């Protein structure tokens, strides 16, 4: 049977990609900056984070309309982080999704500023581009959640912790703390944002936060496994780079089979958590299965 | 007679500097990132932007309390922009305010992330750290104004335009458009934010926006003049670098005397604009005089 989330993703991807371009095109800025921002926004990618916002709204039986700007906001944050991570002073990557990285095409200075621009404008999608149906209080809450996920207590802090972990051996607990901040929190934002927009009960919002943490960590474990077992063409980057860089990963700490078991445990925990919630669960169960089995 | 704004600045600077450290210390992030952010936040500077927020509140006879987090937000944005501007791929500066630049002390990767962290967290000061007296609508308006000032239509766009102008000759109109975005809009945010927090009448807020534009451009003209006439020790960087870099400046387009006249014109226009407003004007007149005569 087809994966329902995969179908949902395929149906919603286009509207997200169109709107990412529309929001950016409308801004009045120098052409070179706009081209650089659009290059990375339009470079493809799974669009998992924005579509998760829509999926939660859908699962609660609500209109997905306001999930579009909020989903685009989280995709802009994700895109800025990739541009900055690829810089020579960070991961020094020449390729991203099979294409030259932003700084390879536009130069480092423009890449830094394109990232800064995407980060800054992302918040405007929440403050100004959702409909009047979303109260000012709810917008502020969404902005606060996005700052927590993307800022020093989230992604930016996780990125520093990840860099520092490269030069030492880390425990499983430390590895989990790094990925919680670097990867899981931003995916969790998508889930939380969907639930907040759907006016989900507060206890369900908090349960969904715990659910997100499991799927976010699961997402990262799958990433580590793909680095060992994946197909280079499908994932669009070199396989085995973690091993070459002597980086601590779930497979290096737990063995490949141990990492696969850990991934299954997180996905089971995620599914168990939401079994009692009032939303349509099949879509989210299939999201768990998709994350656990994805090949890119 | 002493300059009233200079006195006001001297009295308010400490509380801003203390709070910048307090807000940052409270965040839960890796030590190296926190040290890097604090290094640049505590490296001195005039603190003009945050104190202008307080000055407008004071001039309207209102409590300055909520101006503190909002002022700290704009100072964090200013600080992030300096860290990123100093990077080797941008201006490649080793010194800032007489001290080694952030990347010289902490490395480029940490400097990029410290800038990203400051930019992201700055918005939280507005969304979460002002008092309950400031309505959610007003907070959203402040966030939107800050995005316009700092983002692609403001500072980030102005920085790209400035880089592109280095390799060609620009007209006075183009130069003004660059500095409007690169410098004036962020200073204008401080003025507007003070007026919004003070519940100033809408027509006065718009008049103050025009006032800010004149003082922001005036600020930049004074910067260009200081690059020719300034004292290296006082301004904390090399003098004459614009000429060495063959950069278009107000003095290079208008002659030194022409630039001085232009500066005086902008300050007169700024003062004339606010003469009919309901706020206490002496403090703002003295702000104009301070900007026009500053030696660093």
XYZ file of N, CA and C in Angstrom, chain A residues 8-137:
390
model
N 0.920 12.726 0.166
C 0.615 14.081 0.632
C 1.753 15.037 0.268
N 2.990 14.571 0.497
C 4.188 15.353 0.177
C 4.227 15.687 -1.314
N 3.965 14.680 -2.140
C 4.005 14.886 -3.597
C 2.948 15.903 -4.036
N 1.777 15.870 -3.363
C 0.697 16.799 -3.737
C 0.947 18.235 -3.257
N 1.663 18.399 -2.132
C 1.818 19.732 -1.540
C 3.124 20.428 -1.880
N 4.078 19.671 -2.412
C 5.420 20.219 -2.648
C 5.396 21.445 -3.563
N 4.601 21.344 -4.628
C 4.576 22.430 -5.618
C 4.131 23.765 -5.049
N 3.083 23.735 -4.238
C 2.570 25.008 -3.725
C 3.610 25.653 -2.811
N 4.343 24.847 -2.068
C 5.406 25.389 -1.218
C 6.517 26.002 -2.079
N 6.913 25.282 -3.112
C 8.007 25.780 -3.955
C 7.599 27.054 -4.685
N 6.339 27.081 -5.167
C 5.857 28.305 -5.826
C 5.878 29.488 -4.869
N 5.365 29.269 -3.657
C 5.253 30.392 -2.715
C 6.614 30.869 -2.222
N 7.567 29.956 -2.055
C 8.925 30.369 -1.669
C 9.469 31.371 -2.682
N 9.229 31.082 -3.965
C 9.703 31.991 -5.013
C 8.909 33.293 -5.017
N 7.582 33.173 -4.856
C 6.736 34.376 -4.896
C 7.120 35.356 -3.783
N 7.254 34.850 -2.544
C 7.607 35.734 -1.422
C 8.937 36.438 -1.678
N 9.885 35.696 -2.232
C 11.225 36.253 -2.424
C 11.255 37.227 -3.590
N 10.544 36.866 -4.676
C 10.489 37.749 -5.844
C 9.943 39.124 -5.486
N 8.975 39.146 -4.574
C 8.289 40.408 -4.227
C 9.180 41.391 -3.473
N 10.220 40.902 -2.835
C 11.068 41.774 -2.029
C 11.912 42.667 -2.941
N 12.055 43.918 -2.513
C 12.797 44.893 -3.292
C 14.262 44.908 -2.844
N 15.112 44.195 -3.601
C 16.526 44.096 -3.205
C 17.401 43.982 -4.445
N 18.721 44.174 -4.285
C 19.611 44.061 -5.450
C 19.456 42.696 -6.130
N 19.520 42.698 -7.486
C 19.328 41.473 -8.270
C 20.240 40.328 -7.843
N 21.494 40.643 -7.585
C 22.461 39.583 -7.287
C 22.070 38.853 -6.008
N 21.586 39.607 -5.032
C 21.170 39.006 -3.764
C 19.935 38.132 -3.980
N 18.996 38.664 -4.750
C 17.762 37.908 -5.014
C 18.074 36.615 -5.756
N 18.952 36.703 -6.765
C 19.330 35.503 -7.524
C 19.960 34.464 -6.617
N 20.812 34.919 -5.730
C 21.502 33.999 -4.829
C 20.513 33.326 -3.882
N 19.577 34.099 -3.326
C 18.571 33.525 -2.428
C 17.686 32.528 -3.181
N 17.227 32.944 -4.383
C 16.348 32.062 -5.165
C 17.072 30.793 -5.609
N 18.356 30.912 -5.926
C 19.135 29.743 -6.354
C 19.049 28.633 -5.310
N 19.267 29.010 -4.050
C 19.239 27.983 -2.998
C 17.820 27.563 -2.645
N 16.886 28.520 -2.662
C 15.495 28.158 -2.375
C 14.945 27.209 -3.426
N 15.400 27.388 -4.676
C 14.850 26.598 -5.786
C 15.717 25.395 -6.139
N 16.693 25.085 -5.282
C 17.623 23.986 -5.591
C 17.048 22.612 -5.256
N 15.778 22.554 -4.943
C 15.161 21.261 -4.649
C 15.216 20.948 -3.165
N 15.198 19.677 -2.862
C 15.115 19.287 -1.457
C 13.773 18.629 -1.230
N 13.673 17.926 -0.121
C 12.467 17.143 0.124
C 11.251 18.003 0.464
N 11.496 19.221 1.017
C 10.407 20.106 1.488
C 9.628 19.431 2.608
N 10.311 18.584 3.346
C 9.665 17.852 4.428
C 9.140 18.808 5.507
N 9.975 19.773 5.914
C 9.596 20.656 7.021
C 8.329 21.458 6.726
N 8.242 22.133 5.558
C 6.990 22.874 5.309
C 5.778 21.961 5.153
N 5.963 20.800 4.518
C 4.809 19.926 4.288
C 4.322 19.311 5.604
N 5.227 19.137 6.583
C 4.786 18.648 7.893
C 3.811 19.648 8.545
N 4.061 20.937 8.381
C 3.118 21.938 8.911
C 1.724 21.699 8.330
N 1.681 21.517 6.999
C 0.397 21.292 6.325
C -0.234 19.968 6.765
N 0.611 18.953 6.968
C 0.092 17.622 7.334
C -0.592 17.649 8.701
N -0.020 18.411 9.640
C -0.640 18.482 10.963
C -1.999 19.193 10.866
N -2.040 20.288 10.094
C -3.320 20.981 9.891
C -4.339 20.030 9.267
N -3.891 19.311 8.239
C -4.766 18.346 7.561
C -5.245 17.268 8.535
N -4.328 16.777 9.350
C -4.669 15.702 10.292
C -5.677 16.174 11.344
N -5.678 17.474 11.621
C -6.681 18.030 12.541
C -7.949 18.480 11.792
N -7.993 18.235 10.496
C -9.181 18.595 9.719
C -9.332 20.090 9.502
N -8.209 20.836 9.563
C -8.274 22.295 9.409
C -7.745 22.735 8.038
N -8.085 23.959 7.655
C -7.570 24.539 6.414
C -6.039 24.632 6.483
N -5.395 24.336 5.351
C -3.923 24.384 5.314
C -3.388 25.768 4.936
N -4.307 26.687 4.633
C -3.941 28.008 4.092
C -2.805 28.703 4.856
N -2.962 28.870 6.152
C -1.939 29.601 6.915
C -0.683 28.779 7.189
N -0.783 27.485 6.905
C 0.415 26.655 7.023
C 1.425 26.947 5.916
N 0.952 27.545 4.829
C 1.867 27.793 3.698
C 2.933 28.840 4.036
N 2.551 30.056 4.464
C 3.626 30.994 4.826
C 4.476 30.495 5.994
N 3.861 29.837 6.965
C 4.633 29.346 8.116
C 5.592 28.233 7.672
N 5.103 27.360 6.792
C 5.975 26.322 6.237
C 7.114 26.919 5.418
N 6.813 27.945 4.641
C 7.872 28.608 3.866
C 8.897 29.259 4.794
N 8.442 29.767 5.932
C 9.374 30.377 6.899
C 10.389 29.339 7.371
N 9.912 28.150 7.738
C 10.846 27.140 8.250
C 11.750 26.639 7.121
N 11.245 26.593 5.898
C 12.101 26.179 4.771
C 13.173 27.241 4.481
N 12.830 28.525 4.657
C 13.842 29.589 4.488
C 14.948 29.456 5.538
N 14.552 29.152 6.780
C 15.539 28.959 7.849
C 16.439 27.764 7.504
N 15.817 26.664 7.078
C 16.588 25.477 6.701
C 17.570 25.823 5.569
N 17.086 26.584 4.581
C 17.928 26.938 3.426
C 19.089 27.849 3.837
N 18.815 28.835 4.690
C 19.910 29.705 5.156
C 20.963 28.861 5.868
N 20.510 27.885 6.678
C 21.485 27.097 7.448
C 22.361 26.259 6.519
N 21.792 25.770 5.424
C 22.593 25.002 4.461
C 23.629 25.901 3.788
N 23.215 27.122 3.411
C 24.158 28.044 2.745
C 25.337 28.347 3.670
N 25.043 28.678 4.931
C 26.129 28.998 5.864
C 26.960 27.752 6.203
N 26.300 26.585 6.362
C 27.053 25.348 6.672
C 28.025 24.974 5.556
N 27.664 25.270 4.320
C 28.507 24.883 3.182
C 29.718 25.790 2.981
N 29.759 26.937 3.661
C 30.850 27.912 3.458
C 32.217 27.272 3.708
N 33.241 27.774 3.029
C 34.602 27.241 3.226
C 35.027 27.204 4.696
N 34.629 28.202 5.490
C 35.051 28.214 6.892
C 34.246 27.232 7.745
N 33.182 26.680 7.194
C 32.384 25.682 7.932
C 32.681 24.302 7.318
N 31.723 23.698 6.597
C 31.972 22.357 6.060
C 32.737 22.355 4.738
N 32.863 23.517 4.128
C 33.589 23.657 2.857
C 33.101 22.663 1.800
N 31.810 22.692 1.544
C 31.235 21.790 0.540
C 31.059 22.494 -0.808
N 31.413 21.774 -1.866
C 31.265 22.329 -3.216
C 29.932 21.945 -3.840
N 29.356 20.867 -3.361
C 28.103 20.366 -3.944
C 27.027 20.226 -2.876
N 25.811 20.528 -3.281
C 24.640 20.378 -2.412
C 23.517 19.915 -3.314
N 22.935 18.794 -3.004
C 21.882 18.222 -3.863
C 22.339 18.138 -5.317
N 23.599 17.764 -5.490
C 24.130 17.564 -6.830
C 24.448 18.829 -7.612
N 24.238 20.002 -6.988
C 24.526 21.272 -7.677
C 25.624 22.031 -6.941
N 26.323 22.938 -7.616
C 27.345 23.731 -6.911
C 26.701 24.504 -5.751
N 27.405 24.572 -4.647
C 26.870 25.283 -3.480
C 26.789 26.789 -3.764
N 26.008 27.482 -2.953
C 25.733 28.904 -3.182
C 27.011 29.733 -3.344
N 27.974 29.555 -2.444
C 29.182 30.399 -2.520
C 30.033 30.062 -3.734
N 29.898 28.830 -4.269
C 30.635 28.465 -5.483
C 30.114 29.252 -6.682
N 28.820 29.556 -6.665
C 28.196 30.262 -7.787
C 28.253 31.785 -7.587
N 27.967 32.246 -6.374
C 27.799 33.690 -6.155
C 28.932 34.334 -5.356
N 29.857 33.536 -4.864
C 30.941 34.081 -4.036
C 30.550 34.039 -2.571
N 31.568 34.025 -1.728
C 31.317 33.853 -0.290
C 30.561 35.014 0.339
N 30.908 36.236 -0.041
C 30.274 37.396 0.600
C 28.775 37.382 0.333
N 28.411 37.150 -0.932
C 26.985 37.115 -1.269
C 26.296 35.943 -0.570
N 26.985 34.813 -0.453
C 26.387 33.648 0.226
C 26.112 33.947 1.704
N 27.066 34.612 2.360
C 26.833 34.986 3.770
C 25.592 35.868 3.862
N 25.507 36.863 2.969
C 24.395 37.813 3.027
C 23.075 37.186 2.581
N 23.124 36.256 1.635
C 21.897 35.554 1.232
C 21.348 34.777 2.425
N 22.235 34.144 3.188
C 21.811 33.441 4.400
C 21.220 34.409 5.412
N 21.897 35.515 5.638
C 21.389 36.526 6.577
C 20.017 37.032 6.134
N 19.870 37.238 4.829
C 18.605 37.731 4.288
C 17.479 36.727 4.469
N 17.751 35.463 4.174
C 16.717 34.421 4.333
C 16.306 34.290 5.789
N 17.287 34.320 6.680
C 16.982 34.224 8.117
C 16.088 35.387 8.556
N 16.458 36.590 8.166
C 15.690 37.768 8.590
C 14.279 37.752 8.012
N 14.164 37.495 6.716
C 12.847 37.562 6.052
C 11.926 36.416 6.474
N 12.507 35.305 6.927
C 11.661 34.161 7.311
C 10.621 34.575 8.356
N 11.041 35.400 9.303
C 10.113 35.794 10.370
C 8.947 36.622 9.831
N 9.228 37.366 8.762
C 8.169 38.202 8.186
C 7.022 37.353 7.629
N 7.330 36.146 7.159
C 6.264 35.278 6.644
C 5.261 34.968 7.752
N 5.756 34.865 8.981
C 4.848 34.594 10.103
C 4.163 35.863 10.587
N 4.923 36.949 10.701
C 4.319 38.172 11.258
C 3.359 38.828 10.278
N 3.615 38.701 8.971
C 2.833 39.477 7.990
C 2.086 38.686 6.937
N 2.423 37.425 6.714
C 1.826 36.731 5.566
C 0.783 35.688 5.926
N 0.549 35.461 7.215
C -0.578 34.597 7.560
C -1.847 35.461 7.526
N -2.997 34.814 7.487
C -4.252 35.568 7.359
C -4.667 36.173 8.704
N -5.680 37.010 8.637
C -6.192 37.659 9.854
C -6.790 36.638 10.833
N -7.057 35.426 10.344
C -7.578 34.376 11.233
C -6.591 34.026 12.343
N -5.317 34.310 12.109
C -4.286 33.970 13.103
C -4.043 35.202 13.979
N -4.402 35.095 15.246
C -4.309 36.256 16.146
C -2.863 36.699 16.331
N -2.692 37.938 16.777
C -1.346 38.470 17.033
C -0.631 37.628 18.082
N -1.354 37.189 19.106
C -0.736 36.349 20.142
C -0.196 35.051 19.553
